[in-house]
Amino acid sequence: GFDAIWISPVVENIANGWHGYWAKNFQKINTNFGTLADLQDLVKECHKRGVLVMMDWVSNHVGIVDISQIDTFNSSEYYHPCDSCPSWCSISDYDNMAQVEMCRLSGLLDLNTEHPFVVSKLKSFVASIIKSTGVDALRLDTVPHVNLNYWEDFRSSVNTFMMGEVFDGRAERGAAFQNPLDSLLWYPMYYAIRNVFGSKADASQLDTVLKTSRASYLDTTVLGNFVDNHDNAR
């Protein structure tokens, strides 16, 4: 009965990046998953059955490796400088948006998404894989870790449905990104569902989140409901 699936990022990863989130080469397919032809066949077979395919995409970072080993983005100028962030470049305060955008998430090399070359290449890479595979939508990883101007530019260049991840239970934090994107994962509702059904919290939390969301988001009807994913246990 499913009419859509969400697949992992498919680009080539550094060693041990079997999951897809530690990019090394945005122009190659992760061999742990198969070949480009395999991906094309998957999309075709899904479409035959009336199933849409949403592909995960990461613009914020690449894997933890020497910069020289990253394809295309092989110079320090393509990354946010470490000296702008405390604690060996890592984010220490998730309410500090300068840190969230400029510093490293879990030590991952943070792409300088204000750099024209980086912006141009990322748009080119994602447009190419959409064209070559026929995927129907994108799930965008780590959205608030990338500046809003980038997503506005990305929106104008990538003509497909986009659902963003804002890993935060506050509706007002995520709502800021719905305008350049189409949809967002509904994290505020996820946390409310988890609290009510997993921890026996008062069910009024669900009503509160719904009211707050309606006041914050442009459109709650397109938000992505979920009860678990690769980051959050059911």
Tab-separated table of C-alpha atoms in Angstrom:
chain	number	residue	atom	x	y	z
A	1	GLY	CA	0.000	0.000	0.000
A	2	PHE	CA	2.972	2.361	0.077
A	3	ASP	CA	3.055	4.996	-2.658
A	4	ALA	CA	6.495	6.506	-1.908
A	5	ILE	CA	9.854	5.437	-0.490
A	6	TRP	CA	12.750	7.473	0.937
A	7	ILE	CA	16.226	6.134	0.175
A	8	SER	CA	19.606	7.007	1.668
A	9	PRO	CA	22.094	9.426	0.057
A	10	VAL	CA	23.565	7.520	-2.879
A	11	VAL	CA	26.889	9.316	-3.513
A	12	GLU	CA	30.279	7.687	-2.982
A	13	ASN	CA	31.401	7.832	0.650
A	14	ILE	CA	34.734	7.698	2.448
A	15	ALA	CA	35.818	4.341	3.903
A	16	ASN	CA	33.215	2.926	6.302
A	17	GLY	CA	30.621	5.438	5.119
A	18	TRP	CA	28.240	2.644	4.222
A	19	HIS	CA	25.194	4.734	5.240
A	20	GLY	CA	25.676	7.526	2.685
A	21	TYR	CA	26.177	10.571	4.934
A	22	TRP	CA	29.989	10.834	4.653
A	23	ALA	CA	30.380	11.994	1.052
A	24	LYS	CA	33.667	11.710	-0.808
A	25	ASN	CA	32.615	12.086	-4.442
A	26	PHE	CA	29.219	13.570	-5.358
A	27	GLN	CA	29.625	12.391	-8.943
A	28	LYS	CA	29.833	8.669	-8.184
A	29	ILE	CA	27.422	6.147	-6.700
A	30	ASN	CA	28.118	4.479	-3.351
A	31	THR	CA	29.207	0.960	-4.335
A	32	ASN	CA	27.824	-0.397	-1.040
A	33	PHE	CA	24.386	0.209	-2.586
A	34	GLY	CA	25.129	-0.881	-6.154
A	35	THR	CA	25.606	0.919	-9.467
A	36	LEU	CA	23.963	3.821	-11.267
A	37	ALA	CA	22.159	1.275	-13.429
A	38	ASP	CA	20.798	-0.398	-10.278
A	39	LEU	CA	19.451	2.937	-9.066
A	40	GLN	CA	17.891	3.679	-12.436
A	41	ASP	CA	16.251	0.236	-12.439
A	42	LEU	CA	14.942	0.770	-8.906
A	43	VAL	CA	13.262	4.040	-9.901
A	44	LYS	CA	11.784	2.487	-13.056
A	45	GLU	CA	10.382	-0.498	-11.162
A	46	CYS	CA	8.927	1.780	-8.486
A	47	HIS	CA	7.274	3.961	-11.115
A	48	LYS	CA	5.755	0.889	-12.778
A	49	ARG	CA	4.005	0.230	-9.472
A	50	GLY	CA	2.916	3.810	-8.906
A	51	VAL	CA	5.546	4.359	-6.205
A	52	LEU	CA	7.503	7.630	-5.992
A	53	VAL	CA	11.168	7.739	-4.923
A	54	MET	CA	12.559	10.413	-2.581
A	55	MET	CA	16.357	10.528	-2.442
A	56	ASP	CA	18.306	11.843	0.545
A	57	TRP	CA	20.766	14.663	-0.188
A	58	VAL	CA	23.461	16.260	2.002
A	59	SER	CA	24.701	19.774	1.213
A	60	ASN	CA	26.168	20.623	4.608
A	61	HIS	CA	29.192	18.380	4.934
A	62	VAL	CA	31.417	15.607	3.647
A	63	GLY	CA	33.151	12.785	5.526
A	64	ILE	CA	35.984	13.081	8.047
A	65	VAL	CA	39.076	12.657	5.906
A	66	ASP	CA	41.993	14.692	4.572
A	67	ILE	CA	40.528	17.431	2.344
A	68	SER	CA	42.798	16.404	-0.517
A	69	GLN	CA	40.923	13.092	-0.737
A	70	ILE	CA	37.553	14.730	-1.410
A	71	ASP	CA	36.659	14.940	-5.084
A	72	THR	CA	36.107	18.502	-6.428
A	73	PHE	CA	36.058	20.119	-2.966
A	74	ASN	CA	39.739	19.396	-2.345
A	75	SER	CA	40.878	22.780	-1.008
A	76	SER	CA	40.452	24.381	2.426
A	77	GLU	CA	38.743	27.405	0.834
A	78	TYR	CA	35.706	25.205	0.166
A	79	TYR	CA	35.113	24.651	3.893
A	80	HIS	CA	34.255	26.865	6.834
A	81	PRO	CA	37.483	27.664	8.718
A	82	CYS	CA	38.121	25.845	11.991
A	83	ASP	CA	39.363	28.976	13.741
A	84	SER	CA	35.812	30.391	13.680
A	85	CYS	CA	34.515	27.660	15.991
A	86	PRO	CA	35.297	26.539	19.557
A	87	SER	CA	36.119	23.036	20.770
A	88	TRP	CA	38.080	21.837	17.760
A	89	CYS	CA	35.546	23.190	15.292
A	90	SER	CA	32.540	21.317	16.665
A	91	ILE	CA	29.155	22.853	17.504
A	92	SER	CA	28.823	23.437	21.252
A	93	ASP	CA	25.623	25.541	21.321
A	94	TYR	CA	22.753	24.558	19.018
A	95	ASP	CA	20.914	27.791	19.833
A	96	ASN	CA	23.798	29.794	18.384
A	97	MET	CA	22.948	29.875	14.670
A	98	ALA	CA	26.406	31.167	13.716
A	99	GLN	CA	27.873	28.017	15.241
A	100	VAL	CA	25.186	25.809	13.739
A	101	GLU	CA	25.954	27.113	10.238
A	102	MET	CA	29.739	27.557	10.475
A	103	CYS	CA	30.994	24.790	12.770
A	104	ARG	CA	31.283	21.054	12.309
A	105	LEU	CA	28.485	18.615	13.096
A	106	SER	CA	30.035	15.551	14.791
A	107	GLY	CA	33.416	16.577	13.390
A	108	LEU	CA	32.306	16.309	9.746
A	109	LEU	CA	34.010	18.723	7.335
A	110	ASP	CA	31.599	21.648	6.939
A	111	LEU	CA	31.209	22.828	3.354
A	112	ASN	CA	31.357	26.590	2.783
A	113	THR	CA	27.918	26.995	1.259
A	114	GLU	CA	28.536	30.724	0.826
A	115	HIS	CA	31.359	30.002	-1.647
A	116	PRO	CA	30.128	30.431	-5.270
A	117	PHE	CA	32.090	27.403	-6.506
A	118	VAL	CA	30.652	25.133	-3.804
A	119	VAL	CA	27.114	26.355	-4.413
A	120	SER	CA	27.410	25.954	-8.185
A	121	LYS	CA	28.882	22.461	-7.997
A	122	LEU	CA	26.384	21.135	-5.458
A	123	LYS	CA	23.480	22.354	-7.581
A	124	SER	CA	25.059	20.820	-10.661
A	125	PHE	CA	25.665	17.476	-8.953
A	126	VAL	CA	22.137	17.103	-7.611
A	127	ALA	CA	20.552	18.238	-10.878
A	128	SER	CA	22.597	15.644	-12.739
A	129	ILE	CA	21.569	12.741	-10.528
A	130	ILE	CA	17.903	13.748	-10.642
A	131	LYS	CA	18.058	13.879	-14.441
A	132	SER	CA	19.927	10.595	-14.819
A	133	THR	CA	17.793	8.581	-12.398
A	134	GLY	CA	14.326	10.132	-12.521
A	135	VAL	CA	13.918	10.348	-8.738
A	136	ASP	CA	10.813	12.304	-7.782
A	137	ALA	CA	11.829	14.233	-4.671
A	138	LEU	CA	14.651	15.116	-2.295
A	139	ARG	CA	14.901	14.748	1.458
A	140	LEU	CA	17.407	17.409	2.534
A	141	ASP	CA	19.673	16.561	5.446
A	142	THR	CA	20.814	19.018	8.169
A	143	VAL	CA	18.857	21.973	6.758
A	144	PRO	CA	19.496	24.563	9.532
A	145	HIS	CA	23.228	23.904	9.334
A	146	VAL	CA	23.228	25.610	5.932
A	147	ASN	CA	22.455	29.304	5.484
A	148	LEU	CA	18.950	30.239	4.353
A	149	ASN	CA	20.205	32.045	1.227
A	150	TYR	CA	21.688	28.776	0.002
A	151	TRP	CA	18.331	27.009	0.213
A	152	GLU	CA	16.572	29.868	-1.563
A	153	ASP	CA	19.083	29.598	-4.415
A	154	PHE	CA	18.872	25.794	-4.347
A	155	ARG	CA	15.069	25.975	-4.601
A	156	SER	CA	15.258	28.086	-7.775
A	157	SER	CA	17.680	25.648	-9.412
A	158	VAL	CA	16.345	22.237	-8.419
A	159	ASN	CA	12.887	21.688	-9.837
A	160	THR	CA	11.575	18.891	-7.637
A	161	PHE	CA	9.680	18.373	-4.382
A	162	MET	CA	11.914	18.918	-1.341
A	163	MET	CA	11.381	17.860	2.268
A	164	GLY	CA	13.889	19.262	4.763
A	165	GLU	CA	15.198	17.955	8.072
A	166	VAL	CA	15.209	20.461	10.932
A	167	PHE	CA	16.101	18.255	13.886
A	168	ASP	CA	14.381	20.441	16.498
A	169	GLY	CA	11.175	20.146	18.498
A	170	ARG	CA	10.385	23.859	18.277
A	171	ALA	CA	7.970	24.699	15.477
A	172	GLU	CA	9.278	28.245	15.110
A	173	ARG	CA	12.805	26.922	14.420
A	174	GLY	CA	11.692	24.682	11.575
A	175	ALA	CA	9.085	27.051	10.149
A	176	ALA	CA	11.751	29.484	8.969
A	177	PHE	CA	12.824	26.961	6.341
A	178	GLN	CA	9.467	25.974	4.869
A	179	ASN	CA	9.394	28.925	2.498
A	180	PRO	CA	12.428	27.994	0.344
A	181	LEU	CA	11.567	24.288	0.630
A	182	ASP	CA	8.224	22.533	0.127
A	183	SER	CA	7.942	20.546	3.304
A	184	LEU	CA	9.704	19.581	6.517
A	185	LEU	CA	9.848	16.542	8.718
A	186	TRP	CA	7.450	17.339	11.555
A	187	TYR	CA	9.840	16.991	14.493
A	188	PRO	CA	7.632	18.857	16.995
A	189	MET	CA	4.887	16.272	16.439
A	190	TYR	CA	7.367	13.389	16.574
A	191	TYR	CA	8.485	14.462	20.048
A	192	ALA	CA	4.892	14.912	21.212
A	193	ILE	CA	3.897	11.449	19.924
A	194	ARG	CA	6.955	9.914	21.602
A	195	ASN	CA	6.202	11.626	24.905
A	196	VAL	CA	2.488	10.789	24.927
A	197	PHE	CA	2.612	7.180	23.729
A	198	GLY	CA	6.132	6.278	24.891
A	199	SER	CA	6.365	8.102	28.220
A	200	LYS	CA	2.679	8.487	29.153
A	201	ALA	CA	2.771	12.290	28.998
A	202	ASP	CA	-0.504	14.189	28.948
A	203	ALA	CA	-2.181	13.861	25.545
A	204	SER	CA	-2.771	17.612	25.519
A	205	GLN	CA	0.802	17.871	24.178
A	206	LEU	CA	-0.511	16.733	20.806
A	207	ASP	CA	-3.093	19.523	20.731
A	208	THR	CA	-0.524	22.097	21.844
A	209	VAL	CA	1.909	21.098	19.094
A	210	LEU	CA	-0.841	21.195	16.489
A	211	LYS	CA	-1.883	24.702	17.515
A	212	THR	CA	1.714	25.959	17.682
A	213	SER	CA	2.499	24.419	14.312
A	214	ARG	CA	-0.542	25.958	12.634
A	215	ALA	CA	0.582	29.341	13.948
A	216	SER	CA	4.186	28.855	12.802
A	217	TYR	CA	4.358	26.852	9.567
A	218	LEU	CA	3.083	28.084	6.213
A	219	ASP	CA	1.259	24.787	5.650
A	220	THR	CA	0.974	21.920	8.130
A	221	THR	CA	-0.779	19.633	5.646
A	222	VAL	CA	2.482	18.869	3.818
A	223	LEU	CA	4.640	18.213	6.907
A	224	GLY	CA	6.178	14.758	7.134
A	225	ASN	CA	4.779	12.677	9.987
A	226	PHE	CA	6.968	9.893	11.392
A	227	VAL	CA	7.398	7.811	14.519
A	228	ASP	CA	10.973	6.658	13.833
A	229	ASN	CA	13.821	7.013	11.344
A	230	HIS	CA	17.570	6.379	11.111
A	231	ASP	CA	18.230	9.059	13.789
A	232	ASN	CA	15.286	8.481	16.116
A	233	ALA	CA	14.171	5.222	17.711
A	234	ARG	CA	10.488	4.394	17.869
